[in-house]
PDB file of C-alpha atoms and ligand atoms in Angstrom:
ATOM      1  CA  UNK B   1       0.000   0.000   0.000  1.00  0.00           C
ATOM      2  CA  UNK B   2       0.833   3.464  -0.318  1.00  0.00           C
ATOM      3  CA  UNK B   3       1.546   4.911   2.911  1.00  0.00           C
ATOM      4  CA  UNK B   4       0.802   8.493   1.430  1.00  0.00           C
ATOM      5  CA  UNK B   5      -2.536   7.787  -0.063  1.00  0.00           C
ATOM      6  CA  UNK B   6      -5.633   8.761   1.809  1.00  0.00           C
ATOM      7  CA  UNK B   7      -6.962   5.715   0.487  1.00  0.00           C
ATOM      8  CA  UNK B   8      -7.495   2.846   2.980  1.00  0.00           C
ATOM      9  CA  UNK B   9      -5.755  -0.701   1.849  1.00  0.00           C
ATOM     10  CA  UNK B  10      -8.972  -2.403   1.106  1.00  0.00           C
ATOM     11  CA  UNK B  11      -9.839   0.885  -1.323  1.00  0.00           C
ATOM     12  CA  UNK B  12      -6.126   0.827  -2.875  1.00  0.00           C
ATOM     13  CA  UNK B  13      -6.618  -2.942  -3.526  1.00  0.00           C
ATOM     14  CA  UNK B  14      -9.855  -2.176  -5.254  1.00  0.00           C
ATOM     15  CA  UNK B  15      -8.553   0.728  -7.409  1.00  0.00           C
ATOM     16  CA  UNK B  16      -5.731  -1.534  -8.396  1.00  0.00           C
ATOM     17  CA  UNK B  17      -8.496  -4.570  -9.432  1.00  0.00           C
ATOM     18  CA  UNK B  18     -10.509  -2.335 -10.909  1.00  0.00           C
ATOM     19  CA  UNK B  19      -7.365  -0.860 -13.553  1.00  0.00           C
ATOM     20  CA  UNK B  20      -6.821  -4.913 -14.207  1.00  0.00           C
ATOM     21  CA  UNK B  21     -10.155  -5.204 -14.744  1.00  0.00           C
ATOM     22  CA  UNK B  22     -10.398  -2.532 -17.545  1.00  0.00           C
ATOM     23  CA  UNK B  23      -7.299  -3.903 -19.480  1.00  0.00           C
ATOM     24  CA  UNK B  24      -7.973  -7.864 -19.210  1.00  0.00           C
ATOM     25  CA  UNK B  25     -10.107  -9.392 -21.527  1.00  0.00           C
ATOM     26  CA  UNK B  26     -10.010 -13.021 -18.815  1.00  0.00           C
ATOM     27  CA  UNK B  27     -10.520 -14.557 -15.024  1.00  0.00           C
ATOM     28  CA  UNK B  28      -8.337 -16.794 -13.347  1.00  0.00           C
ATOM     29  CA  UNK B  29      -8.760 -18.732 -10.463  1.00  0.00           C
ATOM     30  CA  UNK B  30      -4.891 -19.601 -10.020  1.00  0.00           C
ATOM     31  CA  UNK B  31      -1.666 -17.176  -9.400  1.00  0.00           C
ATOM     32  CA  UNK B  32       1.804 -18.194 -10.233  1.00  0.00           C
ATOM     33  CA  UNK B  33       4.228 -16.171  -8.424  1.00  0.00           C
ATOM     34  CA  UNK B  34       7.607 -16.928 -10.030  1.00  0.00           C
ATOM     35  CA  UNK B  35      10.696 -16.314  -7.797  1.00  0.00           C
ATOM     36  CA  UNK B  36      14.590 -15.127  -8.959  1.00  0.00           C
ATOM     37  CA  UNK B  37      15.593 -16.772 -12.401  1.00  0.00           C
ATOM     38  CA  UNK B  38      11.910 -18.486 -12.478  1.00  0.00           C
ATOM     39  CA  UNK B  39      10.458 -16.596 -15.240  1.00  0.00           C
ATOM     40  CA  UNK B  40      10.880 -19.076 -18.152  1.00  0.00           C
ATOM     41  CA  UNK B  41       7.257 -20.310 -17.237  1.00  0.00           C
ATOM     42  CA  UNK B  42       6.056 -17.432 -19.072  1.00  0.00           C
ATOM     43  CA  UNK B  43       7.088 -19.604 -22.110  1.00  0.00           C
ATOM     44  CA  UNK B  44       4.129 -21.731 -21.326  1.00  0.00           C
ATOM     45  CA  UNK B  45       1.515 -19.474 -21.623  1.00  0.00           C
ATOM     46  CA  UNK B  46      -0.820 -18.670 -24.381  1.00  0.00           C
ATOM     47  CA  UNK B  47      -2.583 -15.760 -25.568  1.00  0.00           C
ATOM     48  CA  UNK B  48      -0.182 -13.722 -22.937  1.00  0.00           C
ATOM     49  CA  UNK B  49      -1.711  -9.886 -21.533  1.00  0.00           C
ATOM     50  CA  UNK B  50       0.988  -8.539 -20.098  1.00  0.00           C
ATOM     51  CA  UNK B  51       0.395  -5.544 -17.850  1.00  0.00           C
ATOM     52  CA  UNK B  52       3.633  -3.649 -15.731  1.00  0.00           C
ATOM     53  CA  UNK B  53       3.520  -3.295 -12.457  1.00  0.00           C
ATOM     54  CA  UNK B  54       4.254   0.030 -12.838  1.00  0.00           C
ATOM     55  CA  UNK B  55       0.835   0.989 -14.546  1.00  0.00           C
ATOM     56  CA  UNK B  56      -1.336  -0.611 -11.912  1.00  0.00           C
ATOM     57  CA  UNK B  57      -2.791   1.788  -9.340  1.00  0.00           C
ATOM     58  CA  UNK B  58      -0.755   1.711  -5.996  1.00  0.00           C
ATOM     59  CA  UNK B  59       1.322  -1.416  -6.936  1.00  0.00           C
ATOM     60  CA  UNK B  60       5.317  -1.340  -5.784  1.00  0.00           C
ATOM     61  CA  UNK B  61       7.529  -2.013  -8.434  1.00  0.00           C
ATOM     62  CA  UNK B  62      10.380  -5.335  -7.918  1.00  0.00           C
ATOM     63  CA  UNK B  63      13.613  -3.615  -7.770  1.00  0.00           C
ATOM     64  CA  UNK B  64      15.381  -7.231  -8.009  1.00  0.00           C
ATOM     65  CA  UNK B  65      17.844  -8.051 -10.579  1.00  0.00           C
ATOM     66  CA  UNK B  66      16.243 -11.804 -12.229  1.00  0.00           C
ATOM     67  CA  UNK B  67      12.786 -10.149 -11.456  1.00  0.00           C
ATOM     68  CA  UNK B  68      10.726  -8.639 -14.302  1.00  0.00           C
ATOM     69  CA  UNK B  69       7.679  -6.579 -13.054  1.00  0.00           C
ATOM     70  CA  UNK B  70       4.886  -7.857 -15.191  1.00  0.00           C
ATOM     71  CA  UNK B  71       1.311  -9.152 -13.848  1.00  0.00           C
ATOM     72  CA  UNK B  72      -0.067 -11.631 -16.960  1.00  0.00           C
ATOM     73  CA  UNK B  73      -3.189 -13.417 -17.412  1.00  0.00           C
ATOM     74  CA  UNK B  74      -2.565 -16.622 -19.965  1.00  0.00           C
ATOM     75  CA  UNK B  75      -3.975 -19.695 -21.181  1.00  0.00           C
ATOM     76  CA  UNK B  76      -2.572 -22.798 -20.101  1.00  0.00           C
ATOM     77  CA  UNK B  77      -4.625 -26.052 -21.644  1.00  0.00           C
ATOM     78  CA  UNK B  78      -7.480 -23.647 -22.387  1.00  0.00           C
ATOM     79  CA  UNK B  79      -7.690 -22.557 -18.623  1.00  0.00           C
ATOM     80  CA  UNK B  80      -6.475 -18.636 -17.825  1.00  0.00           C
ATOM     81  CA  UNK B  81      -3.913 -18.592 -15.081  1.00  0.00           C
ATOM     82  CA  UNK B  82      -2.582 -14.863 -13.371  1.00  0.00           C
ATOM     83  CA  UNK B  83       1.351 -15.011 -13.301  1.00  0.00           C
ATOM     84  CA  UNK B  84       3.646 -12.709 -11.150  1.00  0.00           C
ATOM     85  CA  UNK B  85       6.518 -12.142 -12.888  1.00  0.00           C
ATOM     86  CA  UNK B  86       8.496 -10.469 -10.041  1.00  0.00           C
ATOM     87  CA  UNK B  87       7.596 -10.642  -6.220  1.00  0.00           C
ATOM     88  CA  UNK B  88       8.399  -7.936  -3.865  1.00  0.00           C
ATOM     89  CA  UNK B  89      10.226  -8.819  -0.662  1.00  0.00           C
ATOM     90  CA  UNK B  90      10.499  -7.280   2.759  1.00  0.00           C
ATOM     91  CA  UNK B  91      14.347  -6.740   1.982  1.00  0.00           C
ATOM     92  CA  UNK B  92      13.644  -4.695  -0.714  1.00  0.00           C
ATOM     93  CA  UNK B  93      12.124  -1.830   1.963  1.00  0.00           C
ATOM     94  CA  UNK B  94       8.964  -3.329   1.524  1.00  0.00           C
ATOM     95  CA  UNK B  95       6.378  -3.676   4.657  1.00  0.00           C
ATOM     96  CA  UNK B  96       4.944  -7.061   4.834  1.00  0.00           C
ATOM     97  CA  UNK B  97       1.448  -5.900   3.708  1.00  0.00           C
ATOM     98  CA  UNK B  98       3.343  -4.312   0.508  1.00  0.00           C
ATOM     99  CA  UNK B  99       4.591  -7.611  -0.511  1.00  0.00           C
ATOM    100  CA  UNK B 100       1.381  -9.073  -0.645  1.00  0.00           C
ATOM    101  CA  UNK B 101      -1.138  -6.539  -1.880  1.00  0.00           C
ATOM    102  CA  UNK B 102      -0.875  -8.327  -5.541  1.00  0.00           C
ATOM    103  CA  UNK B 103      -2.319 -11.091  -3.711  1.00  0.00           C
ATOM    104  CA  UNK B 104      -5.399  -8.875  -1.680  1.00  0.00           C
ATOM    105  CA  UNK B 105      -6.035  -7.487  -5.256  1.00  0.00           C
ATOM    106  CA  UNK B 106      -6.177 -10.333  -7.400  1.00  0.00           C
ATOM    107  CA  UNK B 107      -8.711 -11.441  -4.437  1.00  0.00           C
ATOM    108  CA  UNK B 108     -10.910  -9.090  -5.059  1.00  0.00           C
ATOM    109  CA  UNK B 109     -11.087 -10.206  -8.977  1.00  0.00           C
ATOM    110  CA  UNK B 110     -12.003 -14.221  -7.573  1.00  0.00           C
ATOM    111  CA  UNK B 111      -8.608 -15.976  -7.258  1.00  0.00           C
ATOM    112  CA  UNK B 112      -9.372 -19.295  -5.667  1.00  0.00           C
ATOM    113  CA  UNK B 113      -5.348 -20.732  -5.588  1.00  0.00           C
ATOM    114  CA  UNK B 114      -1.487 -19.740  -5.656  1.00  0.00           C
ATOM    115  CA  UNK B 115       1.268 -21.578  -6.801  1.00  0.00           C
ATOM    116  CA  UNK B 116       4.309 -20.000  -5.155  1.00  0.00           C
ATOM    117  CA  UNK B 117       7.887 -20.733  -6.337  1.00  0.00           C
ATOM    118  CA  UNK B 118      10.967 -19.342  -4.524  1.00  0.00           C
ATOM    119  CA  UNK B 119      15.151 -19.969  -5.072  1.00  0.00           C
ATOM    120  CA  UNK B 120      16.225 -21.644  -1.727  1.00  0.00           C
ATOM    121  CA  UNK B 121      19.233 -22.398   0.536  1.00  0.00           C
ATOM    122  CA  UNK B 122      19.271 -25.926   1.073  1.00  0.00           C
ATOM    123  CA  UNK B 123      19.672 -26.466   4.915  1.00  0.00           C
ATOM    124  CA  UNK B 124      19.015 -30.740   4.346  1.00  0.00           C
ATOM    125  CA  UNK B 125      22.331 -32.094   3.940  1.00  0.00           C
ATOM    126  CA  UNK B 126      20.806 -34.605   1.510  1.00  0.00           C
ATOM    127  CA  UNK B 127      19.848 -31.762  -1.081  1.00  0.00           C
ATOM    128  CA  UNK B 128      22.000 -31.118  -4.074  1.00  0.00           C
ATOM    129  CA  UNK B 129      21.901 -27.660  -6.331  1.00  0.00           C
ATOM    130  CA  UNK B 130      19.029 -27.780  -8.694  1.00  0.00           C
ATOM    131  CA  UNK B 131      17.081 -29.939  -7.004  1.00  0.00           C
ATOM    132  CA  UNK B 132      12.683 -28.786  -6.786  1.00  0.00           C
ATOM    133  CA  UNK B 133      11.307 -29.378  -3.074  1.00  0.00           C
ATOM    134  CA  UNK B 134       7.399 -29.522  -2.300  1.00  0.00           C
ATOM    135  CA  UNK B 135       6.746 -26.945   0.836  1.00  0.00           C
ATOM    136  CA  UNK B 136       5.193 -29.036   2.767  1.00  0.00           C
ATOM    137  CA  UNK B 137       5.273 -26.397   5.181  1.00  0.00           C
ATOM    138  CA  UNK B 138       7.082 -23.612   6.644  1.00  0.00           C
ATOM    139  CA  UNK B 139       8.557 -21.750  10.199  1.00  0.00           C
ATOM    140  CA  UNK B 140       7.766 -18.068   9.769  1.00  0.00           C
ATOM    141  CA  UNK B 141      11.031 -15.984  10.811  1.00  0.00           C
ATOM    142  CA  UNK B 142      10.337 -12.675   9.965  1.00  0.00           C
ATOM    143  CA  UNK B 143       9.769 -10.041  12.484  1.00  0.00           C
ATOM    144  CA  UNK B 144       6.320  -8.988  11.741  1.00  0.00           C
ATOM    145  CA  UNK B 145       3.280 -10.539  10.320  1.00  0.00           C
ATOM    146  CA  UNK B 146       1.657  -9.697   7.034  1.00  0.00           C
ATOM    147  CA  UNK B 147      -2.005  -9.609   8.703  1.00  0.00           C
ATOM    148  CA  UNK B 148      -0.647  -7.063  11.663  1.00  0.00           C
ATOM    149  CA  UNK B 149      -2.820  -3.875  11.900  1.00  0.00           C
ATOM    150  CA  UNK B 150      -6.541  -3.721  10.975  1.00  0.00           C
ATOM    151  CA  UNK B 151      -6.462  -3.235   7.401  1.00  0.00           C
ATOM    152  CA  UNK B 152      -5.567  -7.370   7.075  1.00  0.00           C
ATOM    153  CA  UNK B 153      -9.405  -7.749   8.643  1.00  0.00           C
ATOM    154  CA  UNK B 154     -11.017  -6.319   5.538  1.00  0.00           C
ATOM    155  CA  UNK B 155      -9.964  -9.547   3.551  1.00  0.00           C
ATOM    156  CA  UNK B 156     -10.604 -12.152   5.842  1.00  0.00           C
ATOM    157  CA  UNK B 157     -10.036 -13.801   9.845  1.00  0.00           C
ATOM    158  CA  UNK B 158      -7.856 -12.178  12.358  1.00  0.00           C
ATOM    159  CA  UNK B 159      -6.573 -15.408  13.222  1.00  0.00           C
ATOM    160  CA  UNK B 160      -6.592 -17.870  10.543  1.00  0.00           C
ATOM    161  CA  UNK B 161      -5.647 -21.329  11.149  1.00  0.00           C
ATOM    162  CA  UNK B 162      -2.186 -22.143  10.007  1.00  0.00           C
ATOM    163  CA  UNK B 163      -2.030 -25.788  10.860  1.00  0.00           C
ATOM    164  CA  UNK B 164      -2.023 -27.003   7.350  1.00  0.00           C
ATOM    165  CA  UNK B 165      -1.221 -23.545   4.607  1.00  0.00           C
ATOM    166  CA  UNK B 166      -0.114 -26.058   1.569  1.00  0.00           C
ATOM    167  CA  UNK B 167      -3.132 -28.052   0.682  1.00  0.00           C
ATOM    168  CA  UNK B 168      -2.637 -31.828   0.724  1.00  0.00           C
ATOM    169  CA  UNK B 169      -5.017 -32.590  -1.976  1.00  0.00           C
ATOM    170  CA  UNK B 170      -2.378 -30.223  -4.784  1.00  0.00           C
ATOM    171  CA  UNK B 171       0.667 -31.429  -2.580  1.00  0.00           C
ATOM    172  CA  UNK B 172      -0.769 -35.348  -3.707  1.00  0.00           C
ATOM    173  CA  UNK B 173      -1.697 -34.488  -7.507  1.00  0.00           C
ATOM    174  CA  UNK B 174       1.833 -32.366  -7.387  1.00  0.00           C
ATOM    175  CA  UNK B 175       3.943 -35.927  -6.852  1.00  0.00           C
ATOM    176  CA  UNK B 176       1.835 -37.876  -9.214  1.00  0.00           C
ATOM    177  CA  UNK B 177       2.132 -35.920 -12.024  1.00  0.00           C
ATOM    178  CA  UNK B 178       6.086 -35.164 -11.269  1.00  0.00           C
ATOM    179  CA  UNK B 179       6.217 -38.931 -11.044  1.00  0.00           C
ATOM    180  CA  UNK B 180       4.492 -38.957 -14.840  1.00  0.00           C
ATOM    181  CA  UNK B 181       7.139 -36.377 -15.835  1.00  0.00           C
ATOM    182  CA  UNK B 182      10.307 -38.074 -14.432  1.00  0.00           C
ATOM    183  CA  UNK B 183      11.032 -35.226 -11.893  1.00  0.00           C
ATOM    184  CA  UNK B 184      12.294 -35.975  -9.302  1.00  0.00           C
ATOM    185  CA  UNK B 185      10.970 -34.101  -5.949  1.00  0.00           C
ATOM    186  CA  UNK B 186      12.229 -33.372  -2.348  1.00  0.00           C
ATOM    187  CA  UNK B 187      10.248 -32.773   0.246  1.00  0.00           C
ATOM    188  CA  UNK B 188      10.175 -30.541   3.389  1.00  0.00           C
ATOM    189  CA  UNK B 189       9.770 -27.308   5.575  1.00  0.00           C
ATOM    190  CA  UNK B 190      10.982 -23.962   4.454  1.00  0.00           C
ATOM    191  CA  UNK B 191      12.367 -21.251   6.261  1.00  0.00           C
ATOM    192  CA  UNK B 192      11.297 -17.544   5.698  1.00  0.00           C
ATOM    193  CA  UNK B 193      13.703 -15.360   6.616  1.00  0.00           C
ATOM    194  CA  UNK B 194      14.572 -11.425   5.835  1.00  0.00           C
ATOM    195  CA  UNK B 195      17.557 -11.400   4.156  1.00  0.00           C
ATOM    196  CA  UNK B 196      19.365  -9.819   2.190  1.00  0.00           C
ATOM    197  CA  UNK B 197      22.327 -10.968   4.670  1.00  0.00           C
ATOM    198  CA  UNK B 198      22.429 -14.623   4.316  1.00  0.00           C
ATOM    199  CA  UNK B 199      23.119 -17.173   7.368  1.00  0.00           C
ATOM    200  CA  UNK B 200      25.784 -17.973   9.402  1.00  0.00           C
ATOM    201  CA  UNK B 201      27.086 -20.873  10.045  1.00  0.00           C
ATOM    202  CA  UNK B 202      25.340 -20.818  13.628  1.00  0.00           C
ATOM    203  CA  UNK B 203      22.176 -19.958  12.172  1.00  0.00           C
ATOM    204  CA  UNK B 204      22.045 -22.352   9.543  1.00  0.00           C
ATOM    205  CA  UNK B 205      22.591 -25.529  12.245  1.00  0.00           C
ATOM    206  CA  UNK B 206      19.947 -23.741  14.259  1.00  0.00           C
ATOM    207  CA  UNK B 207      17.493 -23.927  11.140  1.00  0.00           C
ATOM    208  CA  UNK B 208      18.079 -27.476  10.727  1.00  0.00           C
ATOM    209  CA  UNK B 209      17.306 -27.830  14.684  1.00  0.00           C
ATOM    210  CA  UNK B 210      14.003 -26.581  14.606  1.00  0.00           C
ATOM    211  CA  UNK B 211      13.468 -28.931  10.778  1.00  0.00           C
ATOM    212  CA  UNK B 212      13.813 -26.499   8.146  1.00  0.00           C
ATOM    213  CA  UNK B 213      14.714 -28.185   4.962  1.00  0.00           C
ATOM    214  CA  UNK B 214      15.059 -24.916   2.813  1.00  0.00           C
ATOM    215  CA  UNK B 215      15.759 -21.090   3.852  1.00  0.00           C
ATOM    216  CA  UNK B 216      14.895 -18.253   1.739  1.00  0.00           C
ATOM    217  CA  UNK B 217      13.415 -14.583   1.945  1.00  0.00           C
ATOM    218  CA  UNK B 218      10.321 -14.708   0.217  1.00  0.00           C
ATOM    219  CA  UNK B 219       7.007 -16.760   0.009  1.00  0.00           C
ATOM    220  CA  UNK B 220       5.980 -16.826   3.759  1.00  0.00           C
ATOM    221  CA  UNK B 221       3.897 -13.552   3.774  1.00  0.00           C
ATOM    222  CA  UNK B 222       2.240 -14.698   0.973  1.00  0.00           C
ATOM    223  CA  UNK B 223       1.492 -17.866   2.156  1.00  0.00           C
ATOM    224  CA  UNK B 224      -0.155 -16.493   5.239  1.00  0.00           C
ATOM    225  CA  UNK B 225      -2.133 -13.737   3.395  1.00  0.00           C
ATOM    226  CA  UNK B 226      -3.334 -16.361   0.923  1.00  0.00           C
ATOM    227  CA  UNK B 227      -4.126 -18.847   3.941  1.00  0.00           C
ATOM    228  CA  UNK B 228      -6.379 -15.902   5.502  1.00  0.00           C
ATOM    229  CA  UNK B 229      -8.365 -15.555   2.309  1.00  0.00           C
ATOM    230  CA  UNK B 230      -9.320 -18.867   2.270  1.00  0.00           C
ATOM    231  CA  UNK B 231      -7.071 -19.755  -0.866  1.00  0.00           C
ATOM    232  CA  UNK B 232      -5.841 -23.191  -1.500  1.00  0.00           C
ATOM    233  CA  UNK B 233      -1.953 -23.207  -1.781  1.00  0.00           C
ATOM    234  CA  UNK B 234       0.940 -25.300  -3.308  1.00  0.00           C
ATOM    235  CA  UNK B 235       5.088 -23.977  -3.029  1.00  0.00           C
ATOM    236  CA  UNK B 236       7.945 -24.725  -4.616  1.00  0.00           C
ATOM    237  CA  UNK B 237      11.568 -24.298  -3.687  1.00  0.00           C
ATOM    238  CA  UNK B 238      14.570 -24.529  -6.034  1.00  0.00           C
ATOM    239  CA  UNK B 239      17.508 -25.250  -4.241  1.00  0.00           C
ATOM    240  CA  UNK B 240      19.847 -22.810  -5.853  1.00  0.00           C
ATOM    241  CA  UNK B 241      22.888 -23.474  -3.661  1.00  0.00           C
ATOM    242  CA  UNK B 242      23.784 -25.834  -0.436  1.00  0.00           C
ATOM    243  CA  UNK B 243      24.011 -23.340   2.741  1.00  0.00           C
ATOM    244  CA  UNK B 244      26.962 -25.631   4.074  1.00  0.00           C
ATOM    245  CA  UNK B 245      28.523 -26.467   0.577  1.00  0.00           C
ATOM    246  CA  UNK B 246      29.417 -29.983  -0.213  1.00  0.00           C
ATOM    247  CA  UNK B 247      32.107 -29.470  -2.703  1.00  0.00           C
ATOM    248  CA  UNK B 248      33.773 -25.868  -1.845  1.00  0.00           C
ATOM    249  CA  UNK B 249      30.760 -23.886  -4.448  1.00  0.00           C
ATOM    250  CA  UNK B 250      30.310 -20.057  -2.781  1.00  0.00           C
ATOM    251  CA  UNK B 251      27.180 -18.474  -3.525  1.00  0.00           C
ATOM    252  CA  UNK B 252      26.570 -15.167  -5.452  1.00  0.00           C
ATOM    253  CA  UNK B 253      22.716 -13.949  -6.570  1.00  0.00           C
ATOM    254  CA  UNK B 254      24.354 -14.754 -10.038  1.00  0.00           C
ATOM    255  CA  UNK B 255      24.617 -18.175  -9.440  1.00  0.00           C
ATOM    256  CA  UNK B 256      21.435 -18.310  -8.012  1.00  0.00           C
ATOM    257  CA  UNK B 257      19.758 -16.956 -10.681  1.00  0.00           C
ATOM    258  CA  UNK B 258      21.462 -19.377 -12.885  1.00  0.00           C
ATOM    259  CA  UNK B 259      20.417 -22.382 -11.120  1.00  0.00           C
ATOM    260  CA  UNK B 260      16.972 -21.492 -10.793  1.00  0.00           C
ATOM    261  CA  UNK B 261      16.979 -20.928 -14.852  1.00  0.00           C
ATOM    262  CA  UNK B 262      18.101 -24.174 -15.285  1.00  0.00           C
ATOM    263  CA  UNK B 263      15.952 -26.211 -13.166  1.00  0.00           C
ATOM    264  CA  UNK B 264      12.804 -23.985 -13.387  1.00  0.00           C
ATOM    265  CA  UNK B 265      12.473 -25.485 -16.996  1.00  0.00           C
ATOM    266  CA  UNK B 266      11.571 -28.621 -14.863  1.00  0.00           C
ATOM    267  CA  UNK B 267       9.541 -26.978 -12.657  1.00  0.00           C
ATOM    268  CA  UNK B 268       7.752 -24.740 -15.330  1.00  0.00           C
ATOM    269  CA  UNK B 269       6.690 -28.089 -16.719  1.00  0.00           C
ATOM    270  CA  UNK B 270       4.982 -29.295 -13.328  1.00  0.00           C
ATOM    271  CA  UNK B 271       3.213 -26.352 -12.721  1.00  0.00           C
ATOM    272  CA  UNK B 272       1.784 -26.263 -16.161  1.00  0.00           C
ATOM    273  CA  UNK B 273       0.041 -29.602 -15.141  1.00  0.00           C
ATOM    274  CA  UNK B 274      -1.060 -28.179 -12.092  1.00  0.00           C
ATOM    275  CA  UNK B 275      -2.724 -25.002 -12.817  1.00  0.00           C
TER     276      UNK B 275
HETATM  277  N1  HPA C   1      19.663 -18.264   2.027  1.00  0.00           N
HETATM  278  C1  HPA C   1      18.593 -17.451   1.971  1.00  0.00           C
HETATM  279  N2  HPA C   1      17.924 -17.213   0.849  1.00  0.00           N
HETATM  280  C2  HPA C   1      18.335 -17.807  -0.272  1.00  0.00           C
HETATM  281  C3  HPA C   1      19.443 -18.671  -0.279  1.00  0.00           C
HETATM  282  C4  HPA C   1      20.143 -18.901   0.927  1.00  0.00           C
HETATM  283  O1  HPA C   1      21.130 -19.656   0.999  1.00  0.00           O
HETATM  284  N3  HPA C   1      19.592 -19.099  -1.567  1.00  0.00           N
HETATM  285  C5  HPA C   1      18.596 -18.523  -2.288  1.00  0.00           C
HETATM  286  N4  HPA C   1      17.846 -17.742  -1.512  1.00  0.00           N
END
């Protein structure tokens, strides 16, 4: 939201719909929100609208390198899906009800479901660079919540129930149709943290104490706001580097992005199915 609007959230959220509205020609009941290097999947859309952040009311704009900016509405097997093509994250400046007012928008036009895809640390000793995880579920370590303050309440529960955010039923379809594709899936619990600093060597054991699996800085909010809405919910992770590195690799948001291009082509497949 824009802080210096006089507009509540709720009414900046509308304003926003109602510009998408007025330039898209389709519905969706399913978001895609690609994360860094993910945005190949736009290949798999048909019939593309493409609209910039930048020209929807009282959107932020992604000001990540291997993040576009572009909302689109697509065809995939004849049914139209929403993609984010760029996310905004909390390290960018962002307050947690910034990074997921796309979400409380496209809401308000009837989305029903969000894919979410992220580039991860592996924290499981057993994952290898490029491999896809299933969130099966997460631990919340940011400092705030994305529902904090009363403006959350005008899209749904105070205190909606978090004991299952990644619904079961797409989690089950997601590993039968990877197994009909020959990807291979990990499983496990992802980390949300802030960022941009990455972990220590302390914190990274103490992730893998409490059963994180992955650790990245994006995805939670989202999660949560999507969870309060009553949205159904599937996540991806690519694991884009190993936080304690098997074989000597350092990390740099270059290689990152890299990875994630390279296995999000198996990934872009998946959620193609899935949609
Ligand atoms: N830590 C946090 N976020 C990340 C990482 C990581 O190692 N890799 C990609 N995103």
């Amino acid at each position: 939201m824009h802080y210096t609007s006089k507009l509540t959230y709720l009414e900046q959220a509308q304003q926003a719909a109602g510009y998408i509205q007025s330039v898209t020609k389709g519905e969706a009941d399913v978001l895609v929100i690609l994360g860094s290097g993910l945005g190949g999947f736009v290949n798999e859309l048909e019939e593309a609208q493409v609209i910039s952040y930048q020209s929807i009311p009282f959107f932020p704009i992604s000001t990540v390198e291997g993040h576009s900016g572009q909302l689109m509405l697509g065809k995939i097997k004849g049914k139209f899906v929403w993609v984010m093509s760029g996310r905004f994250h909390y390290y960018e400046g962002y307050e947690l009800e910034e990074t997921v007012f796309p979400l409380r928008v496209l809401s308000l036009l009837g989305l029903k479901g969000l894919i979410v895809s992220n580039a991860a640390g592996g924290l499981n000793p057993d994952f290898s660079v490029g491999d896809l995880m299933l969130i099966t579920d997460h631990i919340d370590k940011f400092p705030s919540n994305a529902l904090r303050g009363k403006d959350a309440m005008d899209f749904g529960i105070r205190f909606p129930d978090m004991s299952e955010p990644y619904s079961q039923a797409w989690i089950a379809q997601a590993k039968s149709e990877a197994l009909g594709l020959g990807i291979s899936l990990r499983e496990g619990t992802y980390v949300g943290v802030t960022g941009p600093s990455l972990e220590t060597k302390a914190e990274i054991n103490y992730y893998r104490t409490l059963g994180g699996d992955a650790v990245g800085m994006s995805t939670v909010p989202e999660v949560i706001a999507a969870q309060q809405m009553g949205m159904k919910v599937l996540g991806f992770s690519v694991i884009t580097n190993e936080c304690i590195p098997k074989n000597n690799q350092s990390f740099s948001h270059d290689s990152v992005v890299e990875v994630a291009q390279q296995a999000g082509r198996k990934l872009q497949k998946l959620i193609a199915c899935l949609v």
